[in-house]
CSV table of C-alpha atoms in Angstrom, one decimal:
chain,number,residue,atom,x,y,z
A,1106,UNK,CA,0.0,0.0,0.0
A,1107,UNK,CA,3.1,2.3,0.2
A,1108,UNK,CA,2.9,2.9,-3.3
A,1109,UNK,CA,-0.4,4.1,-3.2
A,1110,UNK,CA,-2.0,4.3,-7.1
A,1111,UNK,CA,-4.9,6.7,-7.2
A,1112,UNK,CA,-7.4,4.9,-9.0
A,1113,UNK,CA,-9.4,8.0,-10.0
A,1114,UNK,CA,-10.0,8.7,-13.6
A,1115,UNK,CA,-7.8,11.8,-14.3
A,1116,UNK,CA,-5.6,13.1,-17.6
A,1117,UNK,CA,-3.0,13.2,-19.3
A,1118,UNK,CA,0.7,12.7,-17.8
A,1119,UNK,CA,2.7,11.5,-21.2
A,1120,UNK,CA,3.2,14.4,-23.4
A,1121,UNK,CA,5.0,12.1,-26.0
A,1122,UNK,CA,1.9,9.7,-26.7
A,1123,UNK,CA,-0.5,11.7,-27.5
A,1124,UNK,CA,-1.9,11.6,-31.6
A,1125,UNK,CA,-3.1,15.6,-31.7
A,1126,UNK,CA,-1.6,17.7,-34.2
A,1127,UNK,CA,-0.4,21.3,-34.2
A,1128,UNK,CA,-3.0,24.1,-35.1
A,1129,UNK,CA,-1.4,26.1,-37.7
A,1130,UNK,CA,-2.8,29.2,-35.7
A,1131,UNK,CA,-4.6,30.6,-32.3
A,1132,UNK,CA,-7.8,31.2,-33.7
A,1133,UNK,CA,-8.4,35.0,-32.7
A,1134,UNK,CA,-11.8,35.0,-32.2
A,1135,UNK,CA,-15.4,34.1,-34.5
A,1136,UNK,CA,-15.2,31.1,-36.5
A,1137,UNK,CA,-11.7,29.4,-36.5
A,1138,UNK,CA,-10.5,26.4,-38.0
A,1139,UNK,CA,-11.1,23.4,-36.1
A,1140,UNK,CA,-7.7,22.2,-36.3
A,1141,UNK,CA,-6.7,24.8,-35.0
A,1142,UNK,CA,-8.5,23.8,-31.5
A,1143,UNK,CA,-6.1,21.2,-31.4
A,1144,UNK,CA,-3.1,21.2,-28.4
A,1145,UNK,CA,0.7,21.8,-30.3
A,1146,UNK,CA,2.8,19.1,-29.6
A,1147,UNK,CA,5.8,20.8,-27.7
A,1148,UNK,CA,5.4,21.8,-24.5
A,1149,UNK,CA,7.2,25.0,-23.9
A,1150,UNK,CA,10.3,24.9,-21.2
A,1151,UNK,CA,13.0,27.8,-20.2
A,1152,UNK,CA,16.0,27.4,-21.7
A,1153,UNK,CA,17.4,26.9,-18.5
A,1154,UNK,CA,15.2,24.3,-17.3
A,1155,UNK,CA,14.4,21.9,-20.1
A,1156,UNK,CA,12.7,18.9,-18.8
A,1157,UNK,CA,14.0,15.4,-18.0
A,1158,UNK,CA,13.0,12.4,-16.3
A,1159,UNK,CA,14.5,12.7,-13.4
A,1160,UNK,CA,13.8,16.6,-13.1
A,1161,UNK,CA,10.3,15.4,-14.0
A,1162,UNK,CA,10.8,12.9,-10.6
A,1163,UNK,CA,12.2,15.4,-8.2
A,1164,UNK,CA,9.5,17.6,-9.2
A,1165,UNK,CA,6.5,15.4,-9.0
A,1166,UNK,CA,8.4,13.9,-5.4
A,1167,UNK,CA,7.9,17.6,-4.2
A,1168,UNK,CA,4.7,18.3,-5.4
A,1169,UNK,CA,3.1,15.5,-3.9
A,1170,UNK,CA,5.3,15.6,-0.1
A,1171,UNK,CA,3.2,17.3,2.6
A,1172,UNK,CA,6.5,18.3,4.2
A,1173,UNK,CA,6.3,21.2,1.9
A,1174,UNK,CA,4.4,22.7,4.0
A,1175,UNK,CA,5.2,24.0,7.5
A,1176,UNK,CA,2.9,21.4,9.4
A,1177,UNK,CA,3.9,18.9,7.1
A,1178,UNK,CA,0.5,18.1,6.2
A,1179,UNK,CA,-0.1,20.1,3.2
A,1180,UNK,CA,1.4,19.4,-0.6
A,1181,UNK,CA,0.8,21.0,-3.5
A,1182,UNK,CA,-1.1,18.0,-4.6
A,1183,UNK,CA,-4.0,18.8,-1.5
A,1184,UNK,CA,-4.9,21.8,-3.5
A,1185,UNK,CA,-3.8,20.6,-7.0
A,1186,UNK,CA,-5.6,17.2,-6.4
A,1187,UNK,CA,-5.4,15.2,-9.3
A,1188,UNK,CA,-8.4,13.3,-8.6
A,1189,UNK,CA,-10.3,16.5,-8.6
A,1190,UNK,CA,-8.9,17.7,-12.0
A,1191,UNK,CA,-5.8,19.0,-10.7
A,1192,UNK,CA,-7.9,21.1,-8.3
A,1193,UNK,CA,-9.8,20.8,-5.0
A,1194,UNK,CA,-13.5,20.5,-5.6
A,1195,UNK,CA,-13.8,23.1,-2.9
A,1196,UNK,CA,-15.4,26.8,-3.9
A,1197,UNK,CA,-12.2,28.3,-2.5
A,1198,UNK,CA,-9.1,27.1,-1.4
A,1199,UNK,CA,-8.3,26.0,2.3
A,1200,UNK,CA,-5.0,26.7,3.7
A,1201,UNK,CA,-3.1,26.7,7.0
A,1202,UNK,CA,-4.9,25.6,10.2
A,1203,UNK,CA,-7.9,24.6,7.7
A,1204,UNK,CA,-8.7,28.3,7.1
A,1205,UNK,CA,-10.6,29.3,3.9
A,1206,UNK,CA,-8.6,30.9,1.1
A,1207,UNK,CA,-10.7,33.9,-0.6
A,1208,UNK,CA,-10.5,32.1,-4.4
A,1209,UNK,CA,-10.5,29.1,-5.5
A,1210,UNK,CA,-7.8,26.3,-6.6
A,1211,UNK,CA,-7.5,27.0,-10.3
A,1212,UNK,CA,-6.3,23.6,-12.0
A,1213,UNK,CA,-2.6,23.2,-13.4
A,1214,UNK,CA,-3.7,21.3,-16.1
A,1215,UNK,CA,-1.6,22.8,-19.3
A,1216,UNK,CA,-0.4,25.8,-16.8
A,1217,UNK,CA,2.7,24.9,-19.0
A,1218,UNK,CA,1.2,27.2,-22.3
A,1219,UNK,CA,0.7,30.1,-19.5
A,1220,UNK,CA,2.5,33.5,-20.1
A,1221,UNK,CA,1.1,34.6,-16.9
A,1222,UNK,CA,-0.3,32.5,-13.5
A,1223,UNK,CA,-2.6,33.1,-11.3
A,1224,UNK,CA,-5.7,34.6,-10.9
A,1225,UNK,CA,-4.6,38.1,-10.6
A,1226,UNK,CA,-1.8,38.1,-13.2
A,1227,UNK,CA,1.0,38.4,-10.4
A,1228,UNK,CA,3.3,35.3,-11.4
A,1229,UNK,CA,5.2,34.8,-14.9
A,1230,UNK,CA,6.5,31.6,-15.5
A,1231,UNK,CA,5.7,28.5,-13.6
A,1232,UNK,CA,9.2,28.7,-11.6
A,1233,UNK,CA,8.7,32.2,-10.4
A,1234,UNK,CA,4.8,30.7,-9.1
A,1235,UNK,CA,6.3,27.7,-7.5
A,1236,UNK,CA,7.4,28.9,-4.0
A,1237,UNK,CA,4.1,31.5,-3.7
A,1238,UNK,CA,1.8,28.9,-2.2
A,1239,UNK,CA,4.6,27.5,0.2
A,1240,UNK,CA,5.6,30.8,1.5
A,1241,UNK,CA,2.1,31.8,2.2
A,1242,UNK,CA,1.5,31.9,5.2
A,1243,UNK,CA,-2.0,31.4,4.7
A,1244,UNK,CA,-1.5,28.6,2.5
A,1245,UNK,CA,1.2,26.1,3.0
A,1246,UNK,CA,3.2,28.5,5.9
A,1247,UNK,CA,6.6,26.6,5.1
A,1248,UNK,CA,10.0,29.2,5.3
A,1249,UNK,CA,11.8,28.8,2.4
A,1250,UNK,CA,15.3,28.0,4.4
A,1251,UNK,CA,13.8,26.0,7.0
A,1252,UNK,CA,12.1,23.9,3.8
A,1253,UNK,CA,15.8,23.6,2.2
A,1254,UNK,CA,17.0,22.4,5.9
A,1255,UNK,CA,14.1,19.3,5.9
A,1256,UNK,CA,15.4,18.6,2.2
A,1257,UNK,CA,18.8,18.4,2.8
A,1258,UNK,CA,18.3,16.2,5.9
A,1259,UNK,CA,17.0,13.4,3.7
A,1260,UNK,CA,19.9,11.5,1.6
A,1261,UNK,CA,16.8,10.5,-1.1
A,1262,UNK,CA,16.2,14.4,-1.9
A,1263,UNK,CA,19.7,14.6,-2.0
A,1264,UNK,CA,20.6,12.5,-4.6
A,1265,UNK,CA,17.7,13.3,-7.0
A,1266,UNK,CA,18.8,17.2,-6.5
A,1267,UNK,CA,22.2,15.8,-7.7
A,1268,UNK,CA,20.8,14.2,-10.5
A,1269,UNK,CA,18.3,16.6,-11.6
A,1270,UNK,CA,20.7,19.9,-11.1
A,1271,UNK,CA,24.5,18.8,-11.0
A,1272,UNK,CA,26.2,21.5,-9.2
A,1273,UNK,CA,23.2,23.8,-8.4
A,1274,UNK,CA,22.4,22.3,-5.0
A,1275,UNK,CA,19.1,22.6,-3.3
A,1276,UNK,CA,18.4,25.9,-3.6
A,1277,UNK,CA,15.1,27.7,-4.0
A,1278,UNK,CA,15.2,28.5,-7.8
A,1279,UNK,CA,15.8,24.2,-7.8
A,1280,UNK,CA,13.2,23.2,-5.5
A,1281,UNK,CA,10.9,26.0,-8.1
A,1282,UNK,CA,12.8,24.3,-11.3
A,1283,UNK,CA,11.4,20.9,-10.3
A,1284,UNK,CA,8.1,21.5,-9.4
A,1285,UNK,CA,7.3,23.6,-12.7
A,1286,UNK,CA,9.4,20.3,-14.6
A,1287,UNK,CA,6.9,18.4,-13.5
A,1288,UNK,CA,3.9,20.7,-13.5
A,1289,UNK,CA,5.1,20.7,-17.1
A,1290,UNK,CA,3.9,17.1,-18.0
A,1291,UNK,CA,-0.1,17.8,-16.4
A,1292,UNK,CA,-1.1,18.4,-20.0
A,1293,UNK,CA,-4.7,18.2,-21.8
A,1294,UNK,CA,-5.5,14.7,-23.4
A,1295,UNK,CA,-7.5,13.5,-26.5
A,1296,UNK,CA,-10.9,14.2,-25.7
A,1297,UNK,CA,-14.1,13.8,-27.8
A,1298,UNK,CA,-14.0,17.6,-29.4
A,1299,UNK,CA,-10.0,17.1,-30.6
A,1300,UNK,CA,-11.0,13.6,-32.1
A,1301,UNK,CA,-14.4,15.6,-33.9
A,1302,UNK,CA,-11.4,18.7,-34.9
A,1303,UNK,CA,-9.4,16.5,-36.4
A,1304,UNK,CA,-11.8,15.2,-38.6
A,1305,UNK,CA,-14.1,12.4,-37.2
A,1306,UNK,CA,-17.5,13.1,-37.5
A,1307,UNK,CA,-18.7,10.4,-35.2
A,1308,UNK,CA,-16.4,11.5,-32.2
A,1309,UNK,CA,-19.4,13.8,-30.5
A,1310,UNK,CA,-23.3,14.1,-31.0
A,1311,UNK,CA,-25.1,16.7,-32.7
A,1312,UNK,CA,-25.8,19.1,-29.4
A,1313,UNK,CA,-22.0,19.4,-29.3
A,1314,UNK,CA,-21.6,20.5,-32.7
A,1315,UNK,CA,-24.3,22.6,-31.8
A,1316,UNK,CA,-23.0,23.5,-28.5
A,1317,UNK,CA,-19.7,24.9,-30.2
A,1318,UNK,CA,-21.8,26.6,-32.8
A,1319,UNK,CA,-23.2,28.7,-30.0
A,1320,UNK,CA,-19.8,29.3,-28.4
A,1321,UNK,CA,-18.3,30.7,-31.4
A,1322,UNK,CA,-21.2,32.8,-32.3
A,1323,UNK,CA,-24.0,34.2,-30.5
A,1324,UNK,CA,-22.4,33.0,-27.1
A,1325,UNK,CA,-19.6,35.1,-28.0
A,1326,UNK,CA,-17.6,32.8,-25.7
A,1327,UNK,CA,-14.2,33.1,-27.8
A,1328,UNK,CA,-14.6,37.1,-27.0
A,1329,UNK,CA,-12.2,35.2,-24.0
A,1330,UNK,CA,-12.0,31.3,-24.6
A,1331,UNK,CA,-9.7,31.0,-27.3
A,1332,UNK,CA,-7.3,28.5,-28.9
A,1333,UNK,CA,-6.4,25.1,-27.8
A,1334,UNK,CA,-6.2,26.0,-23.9
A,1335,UNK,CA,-9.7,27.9,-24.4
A,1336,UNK,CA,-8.2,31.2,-23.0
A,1337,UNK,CA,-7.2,34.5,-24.0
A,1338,UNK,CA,-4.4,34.7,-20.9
A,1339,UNK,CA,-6.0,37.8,-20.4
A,1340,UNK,CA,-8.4,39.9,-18.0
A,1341,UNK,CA,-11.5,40.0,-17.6
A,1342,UNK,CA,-14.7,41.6,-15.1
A,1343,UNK,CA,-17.3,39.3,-15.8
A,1344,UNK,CA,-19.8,40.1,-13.4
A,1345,UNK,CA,-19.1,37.9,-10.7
A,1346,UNK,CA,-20.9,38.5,-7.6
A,1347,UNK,CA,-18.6,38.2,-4.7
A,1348,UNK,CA,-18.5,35.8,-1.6
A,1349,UNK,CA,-17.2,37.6,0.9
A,1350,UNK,CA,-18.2,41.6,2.5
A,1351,UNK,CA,-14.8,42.9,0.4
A,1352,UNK,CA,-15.2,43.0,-2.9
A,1353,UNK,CA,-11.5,41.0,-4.5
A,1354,UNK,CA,-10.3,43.4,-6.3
A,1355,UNK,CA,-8.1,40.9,-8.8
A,1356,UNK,CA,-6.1,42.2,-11.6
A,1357,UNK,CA,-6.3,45.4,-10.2
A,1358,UNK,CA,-3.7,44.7,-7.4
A,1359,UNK,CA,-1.6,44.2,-9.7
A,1360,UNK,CA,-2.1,46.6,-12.2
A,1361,UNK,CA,-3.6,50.4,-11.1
A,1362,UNK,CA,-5.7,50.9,-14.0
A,1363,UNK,CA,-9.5,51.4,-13.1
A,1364,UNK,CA,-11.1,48.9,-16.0
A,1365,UNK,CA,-9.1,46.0,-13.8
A,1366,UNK,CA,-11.2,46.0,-11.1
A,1367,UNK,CA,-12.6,43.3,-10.3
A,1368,UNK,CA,-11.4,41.3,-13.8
A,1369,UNK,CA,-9.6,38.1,-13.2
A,1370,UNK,CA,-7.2,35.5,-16.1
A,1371,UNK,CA,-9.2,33.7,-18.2
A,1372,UNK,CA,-9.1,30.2,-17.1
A,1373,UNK,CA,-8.7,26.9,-19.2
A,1374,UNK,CA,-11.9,25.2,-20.7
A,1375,UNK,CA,-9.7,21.8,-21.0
A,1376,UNK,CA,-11.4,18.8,-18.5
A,1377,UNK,CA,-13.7,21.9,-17.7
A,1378,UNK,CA,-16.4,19.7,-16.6
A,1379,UNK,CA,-14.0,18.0,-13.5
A,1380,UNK,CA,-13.0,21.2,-12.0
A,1381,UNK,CA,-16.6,22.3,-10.5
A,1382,UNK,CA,-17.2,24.4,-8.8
A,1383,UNK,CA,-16.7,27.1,-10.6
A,1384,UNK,CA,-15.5,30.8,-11.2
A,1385,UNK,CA,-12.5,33.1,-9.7
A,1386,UNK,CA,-14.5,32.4,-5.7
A,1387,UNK,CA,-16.5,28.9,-6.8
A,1388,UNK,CA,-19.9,31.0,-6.7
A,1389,UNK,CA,-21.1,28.4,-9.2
A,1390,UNK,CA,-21.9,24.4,-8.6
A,1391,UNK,CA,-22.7,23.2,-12.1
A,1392,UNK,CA,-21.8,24.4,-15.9
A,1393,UNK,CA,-25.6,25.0,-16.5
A,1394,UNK,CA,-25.0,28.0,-13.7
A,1395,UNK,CA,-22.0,29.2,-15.7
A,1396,UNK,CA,-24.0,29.7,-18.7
A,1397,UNK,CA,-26.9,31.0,-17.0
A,1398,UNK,CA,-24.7,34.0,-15.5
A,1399,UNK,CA,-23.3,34.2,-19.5
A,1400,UNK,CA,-26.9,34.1,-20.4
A,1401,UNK,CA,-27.9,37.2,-17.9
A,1402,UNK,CA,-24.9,39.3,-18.9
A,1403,UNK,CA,-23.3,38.8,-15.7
A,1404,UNK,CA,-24.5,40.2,-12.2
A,1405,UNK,CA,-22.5,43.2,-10.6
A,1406,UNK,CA,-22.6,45.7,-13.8
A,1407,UNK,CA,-19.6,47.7,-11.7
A,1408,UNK,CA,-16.5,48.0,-14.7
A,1409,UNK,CA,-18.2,45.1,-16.7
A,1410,UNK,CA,-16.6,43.9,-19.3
A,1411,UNK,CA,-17.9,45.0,-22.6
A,1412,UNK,CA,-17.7,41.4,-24.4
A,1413,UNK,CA,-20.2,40.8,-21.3
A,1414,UNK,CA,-24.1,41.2,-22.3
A,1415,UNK,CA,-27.3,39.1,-22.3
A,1416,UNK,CA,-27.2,36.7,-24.8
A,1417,UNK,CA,-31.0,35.4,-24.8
A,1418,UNK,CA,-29.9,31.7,-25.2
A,1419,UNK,CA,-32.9,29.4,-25.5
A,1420,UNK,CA,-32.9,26.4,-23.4
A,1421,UNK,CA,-31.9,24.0,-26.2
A,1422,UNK,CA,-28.7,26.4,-26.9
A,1423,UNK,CA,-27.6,26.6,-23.2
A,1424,UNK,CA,-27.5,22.7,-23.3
A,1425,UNK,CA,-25.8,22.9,-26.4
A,1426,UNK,CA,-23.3,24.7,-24.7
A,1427,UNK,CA,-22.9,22.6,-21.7
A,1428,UNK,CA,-22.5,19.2,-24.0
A,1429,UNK,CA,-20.0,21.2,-25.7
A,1430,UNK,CA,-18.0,21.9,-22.5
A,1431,UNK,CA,-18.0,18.4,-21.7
A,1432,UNK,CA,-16.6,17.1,-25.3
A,1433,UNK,CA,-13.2,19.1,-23.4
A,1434,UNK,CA,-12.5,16.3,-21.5
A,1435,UNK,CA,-9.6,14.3,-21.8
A,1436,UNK,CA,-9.2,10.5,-22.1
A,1437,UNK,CA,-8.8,9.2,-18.2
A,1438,UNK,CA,-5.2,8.4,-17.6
A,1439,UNK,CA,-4.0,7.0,-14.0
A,1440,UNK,CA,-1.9,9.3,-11.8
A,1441,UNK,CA,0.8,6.7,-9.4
A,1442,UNK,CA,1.4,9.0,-6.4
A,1443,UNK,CA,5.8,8.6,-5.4
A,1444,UNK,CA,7.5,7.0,-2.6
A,1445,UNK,CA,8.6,10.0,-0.7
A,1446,UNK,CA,12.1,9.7,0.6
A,1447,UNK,CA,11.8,8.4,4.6
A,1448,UNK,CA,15.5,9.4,5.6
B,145,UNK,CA,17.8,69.6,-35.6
B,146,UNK,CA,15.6,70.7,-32.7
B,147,UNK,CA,14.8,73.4,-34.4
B,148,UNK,CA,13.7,71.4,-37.6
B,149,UNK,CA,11.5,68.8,-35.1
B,150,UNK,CA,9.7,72.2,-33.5
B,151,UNK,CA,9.0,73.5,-36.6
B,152,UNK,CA,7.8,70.2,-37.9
B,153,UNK,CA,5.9,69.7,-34.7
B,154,UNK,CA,4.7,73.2,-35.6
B,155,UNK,CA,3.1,73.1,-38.6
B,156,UNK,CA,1.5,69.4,-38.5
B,157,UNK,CA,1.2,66.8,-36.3
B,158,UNK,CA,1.7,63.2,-38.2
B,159,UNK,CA,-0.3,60.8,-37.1
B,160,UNK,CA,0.9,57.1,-36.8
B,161,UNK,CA,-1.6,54.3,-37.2
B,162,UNK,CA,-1.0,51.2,-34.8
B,163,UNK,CA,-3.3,48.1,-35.6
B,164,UNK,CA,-4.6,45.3,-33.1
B,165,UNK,CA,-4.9,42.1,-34.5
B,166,UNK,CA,-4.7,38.3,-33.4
B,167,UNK,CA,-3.7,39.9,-30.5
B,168,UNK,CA,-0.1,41.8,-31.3
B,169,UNK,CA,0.3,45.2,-32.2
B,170,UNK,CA,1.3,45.8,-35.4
B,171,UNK,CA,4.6,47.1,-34.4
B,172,UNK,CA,7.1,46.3,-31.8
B,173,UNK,CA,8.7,49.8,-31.8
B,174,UNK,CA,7.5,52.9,-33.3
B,175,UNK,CA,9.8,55.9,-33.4
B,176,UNK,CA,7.4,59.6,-33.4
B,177,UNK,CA,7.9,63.3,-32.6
B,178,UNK,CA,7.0,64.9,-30.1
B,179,UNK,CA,3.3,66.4,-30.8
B,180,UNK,CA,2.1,63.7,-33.1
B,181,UNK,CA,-0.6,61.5,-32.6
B,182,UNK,CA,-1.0,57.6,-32.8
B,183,UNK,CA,-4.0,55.7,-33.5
B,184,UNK,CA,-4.6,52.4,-32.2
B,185,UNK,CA,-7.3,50.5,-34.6
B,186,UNK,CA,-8.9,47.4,-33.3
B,187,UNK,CA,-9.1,44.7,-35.7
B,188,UNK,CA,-10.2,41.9,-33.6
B,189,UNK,CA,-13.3,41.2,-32.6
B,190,UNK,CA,-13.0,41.6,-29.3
B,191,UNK,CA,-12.3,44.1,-27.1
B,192,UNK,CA,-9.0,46.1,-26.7
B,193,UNK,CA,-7.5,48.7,-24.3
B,194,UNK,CA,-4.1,51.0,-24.6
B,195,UNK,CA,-2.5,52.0,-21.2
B,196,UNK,CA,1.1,53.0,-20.1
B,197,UNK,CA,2.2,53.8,-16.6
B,198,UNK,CA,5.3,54.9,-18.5
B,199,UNK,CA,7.3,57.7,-16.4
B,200,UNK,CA,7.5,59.8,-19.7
B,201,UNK,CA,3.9,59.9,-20.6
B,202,UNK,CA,1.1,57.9,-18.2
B,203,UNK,CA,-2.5,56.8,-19.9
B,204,UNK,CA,-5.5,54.7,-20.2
B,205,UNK,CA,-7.4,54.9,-23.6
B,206,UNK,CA,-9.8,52.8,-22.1
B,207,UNK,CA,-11.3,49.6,-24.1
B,208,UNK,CA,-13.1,49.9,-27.6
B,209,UNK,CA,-14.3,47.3,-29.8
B,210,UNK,CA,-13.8,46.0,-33.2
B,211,UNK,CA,-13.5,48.6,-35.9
B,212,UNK,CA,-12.6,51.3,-33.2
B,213,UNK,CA,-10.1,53.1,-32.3
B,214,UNK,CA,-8.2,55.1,-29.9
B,215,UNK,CA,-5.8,58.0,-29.9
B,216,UNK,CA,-3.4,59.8,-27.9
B,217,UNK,CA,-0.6,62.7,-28.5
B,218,UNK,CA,2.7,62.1,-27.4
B,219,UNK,CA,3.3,65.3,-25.2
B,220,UNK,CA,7.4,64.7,-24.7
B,221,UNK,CA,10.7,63.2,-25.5
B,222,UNK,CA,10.8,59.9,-23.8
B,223,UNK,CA,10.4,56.3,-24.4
B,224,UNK,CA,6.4,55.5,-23.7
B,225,UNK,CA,5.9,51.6,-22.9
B,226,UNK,CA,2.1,50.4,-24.1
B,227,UNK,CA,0.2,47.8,-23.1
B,228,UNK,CA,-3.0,46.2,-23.0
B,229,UNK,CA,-4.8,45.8,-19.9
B,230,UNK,CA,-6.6,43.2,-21.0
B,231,UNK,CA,-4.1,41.1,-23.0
B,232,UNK,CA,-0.9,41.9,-20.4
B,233,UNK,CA,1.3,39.9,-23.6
B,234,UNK,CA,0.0,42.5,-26.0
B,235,UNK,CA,2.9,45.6,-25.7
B,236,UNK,CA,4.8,48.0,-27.6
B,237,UNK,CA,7.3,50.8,-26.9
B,238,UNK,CA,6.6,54.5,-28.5
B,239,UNK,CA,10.0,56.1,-28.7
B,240,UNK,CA,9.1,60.1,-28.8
B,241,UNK,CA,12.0,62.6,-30.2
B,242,UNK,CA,12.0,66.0,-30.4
C-alpha cells in the first residue's frame, strides 16, 4: 500500500503519446478552424530548465510531499488534487490551520502554455509561481530555508537534486525548477471535441456541434475562450458576484488601472467539466450555472466587461453549450502517487 | 535639428496608425515626434485597451471594440511603454524625439 495508485480517472501525464496535431494558428476569435482547437505538440520549457526524467521525478516527489508545508500536512497536490482535476473541488481554497482561502484552486492542467499565472496576473512563468503557495502563510506557511533544511536532511532528496541539477544544490530556484518540470507534464489529453477537430464526425453528437456553434457565435464565448487552452491569458470583469463583505479586487492589485477592477485571467476550458465548482471564488456548482450567468450578462454591472451582455440563449442552446464543455475532457489516464524519501 | 522637429511639430502633427490584430500590435517599436498622434485600430473582434504607466507619458485609452479606435498625443521626448490591460502579452514601446 506504500505505493499508493490513485485509481481516480484523471488526464493526461505522457506528453509524447498523445496523436493531436499542431494548429497552424490561435484562432483569434469568430469562427476558426477546427484544427486549430487542437493542443501543439511541444510543451514550452526555459532554456534553463528543459525537462528530463529525473527533473520530472524530483519535481512530482515535491509536489506530492506534505513536508512542503510547515505542518507537514499540506502538498501542492492537497490543492492541485489530481483526482479532482488538478484542483480541489472546494469553492475556494483552504489553507493553513484549515482556514478558507478567498479564491479558488484553479487547475494546473496545461499551466505549462501560461505566459502569466494566477488569478490576478502576479506570477510569470511557472518557476517564479512555485514557491508563492509555500511561502504563504496562509497557505502552506513553510519558510523557504527551514524547507531547504528538511530537504537536505534526507539523503533520497539529495541525490535526485544531484541528478536533476549537477552542481546547483538545493536551492530555492531548484526546489521551483522541479516543481514547474513536473507541473510541465499535467497536459490536456485527446478528448471527444480534438477527435471531432481533427476530422471524425462520429467522435461527439449533434448538441455538441451545436454547443460549439453557439460558443463561437451568439455565445460570443471566444470574446475570452480561445485557442487550444480555451483562454485569452487575459483579463476580464465578468460580473461575478462576490462571496465575501470585500469586494476582490483581482487584476487590479496588480495593475492600477480602473477597468481592472474586479477582472480576473481567463481560465482553461480543458477537462472543464471535472473542476466544479466554478469561477475566480467557486460561486457556481454546475456548468448549467456558468452559462446562466453568460446568459444574464453577468451580475454586478460595476466596470463590466464590454464582451459581457445578455445573450438570450434558448434552453436547447444553453444545453448545447454545456455538452459542448463536456466534449473538453480528456481520455482518463491514471496518476501513481511517489515513494517520498523516509531518511 | 531641434529646431527642424519644433518647426515640424509646428506646422503638423503626423499621425501614426498602430493596428490590433490576433492579438499583437502591429509594431514592436514605433519611433514619433513629439506632438504627433498615434492611432490604435482594433481589428479583432474583441475588445481592446491602450494603457502605459510609462514615467514619460502615463495613460488609459480605455477599451473599444472591433472597428474602433483610440488615440493619444505624445506630449514629450521619452520612451512610452504600451500595453494592454486586458491582454498583459500585448505591448509595444513608442520612442518620442523632439
Amino acid at each position: 500500500m506504500k505505493n499508493k495508485i490513485l485509481m481516480a480517472t484523471v488526464f493526461a501525464f505522457s506528453v509524447t503519446t498523445l496523436p493531436l496535431v499542431a494548429g497552424e494558428s490561435l484562432p483569434a476569435t469568430g469562427k476558426a478552424p477546427l484544427a486549430s482547437y487542437l493542443r501543439p505538440h511541444a510543451v514550452p520549457a526555459p532554456e534553463d530548465n528543459k525537462p528530463t526524467a529525473v527533473r520530472v521525478e524530483l519535481g512530482k516527489a515535491l509536489f506530492f510531499d506534505p513536508r512542503l508545508s510547515g505542518s507537514n500536512t499540506i502538498s501542492c497536490a492537497t490543492c492541485h488534487n489530481p483526482a479532482f482535476g488538478w484542483s480541489d473541488g472546494l469553492p475556494t481554497g483552504v489553507g493553513h490551520g484549515m482556514k478558507p482561502l478567498t479564491r479558488a484552486t484553479p487547475t494546473i492542467l496545461n499551466t505549462a502554455y501560461n505566459a502569466i499565472l494566477m488569478w490576478d496576473g502576479r506570477k510569470k512563468s511557472l518557476e517564479d509561481q512555485a514557491l508563492g503557495p509555500i511561502e504563504a502563510d496562509v497557505e502552506m506557511n513553510q519558510d523557504i530555508p527551514g524547507l531547504l533544511k528538511k530537504l537536505d536532511a534526507l539523503e533520497g532528496y539529495r541525490d535526485l537534486f544531484k541528478k536533476a541539477y549537477p552542481g546547483e544544490g538545493i536551492s530555492p530556484a531548484t526546489v521551483a525548477k522541479a516543481i514547474a518540470s513536473f507541473e510541465r507534464t499535467i497536459v490536456s489529453t485527446d478528448s471527444p471535441f480534438d477527435r471531432w477537430a481533427r476530422g471524425d464526425q462520429k467522435a461527439v453528437t449533434a448538441d455538441v456541434k451545436r454547443g460549439f456553434a453557439v460558443f463561437e457565435g451568439k455565445g460570443n464565448c471566444t470574446a475570452c475562450h480561445q485557442g487550444f487552452n480555451f483562454t485569452d491569458y487575459g483579463f476580464h470583469n465578468i460580473g461575478v458576484k462576490d462571496v465575501g463583505d470585500k469586494p476582490d479586487e483581482g487584476r487590479y492589485t496588480q495593475r492600477k488601472l480602473p477597468s481592472l477592477k474586479g477582472a480576473f485571467k481567463t481560465p482553461t476550458l480543458r477537462d472543464v467539466a471535472l473542476t466544479a465548482p466554478y469561477m475566480r471564488n467557486g460561486l457556481y456548482k454546475t456548468l448549467e450555472e456558468v452559462v446562466d450567468h453568460y446568459d444574464r450578462g453577468g451580475d454586478l454591472k460595476e466596470n463590466l466587461s464590454a464582451n459581457i451582455k445578455p445573450l438570450n440563449l434558448d434552453p436547447q442552446e444553453k444545453a448545447d453549450l454545456v455538452a459542448f464543455m463536456k466534449s473538453l475532457t480528456g481520455r482518463p489516464v491514471s496518476v501513481t502517487i511517489p515513494l517520498l524519501p523516509m531518511h | 535639428m531641434a529646431i527642424i522637429a519644433v518647426t515640424g511639430y509646428a506646422i503638423a502633427a503626423n499621425e501614426h496608425i498602430v493596428i490590433q490584430k490576433d492579438k499583437h500590435f502591429s509594431v514592436k517599436i514605433l519611433t514619433v515626434k513629439v506632438g504627433d498622434w498615434v492611432s490604435f485600430k482594433n481589428d479583432d473582434a474583441f475588445f481592446h485597451n491602450v494603457f502605459s504607466l510609462s514615467d514619460a507619458q502615463s495613460f488609459d485609452l480605455g477599451s473599444h471594440g472591433q472597428g474602433q479606435a483610440r488615440r493619444v498625443q505624445m506630449a514629450k521626448e521619452g520612451t512610452v511603454d504600451i500595453e494592454c490591460a486586458i491582454h498583459p502579452e500585448m505591448k509595444m514601446q513608442i520612442k518620442v524625439m523632439k
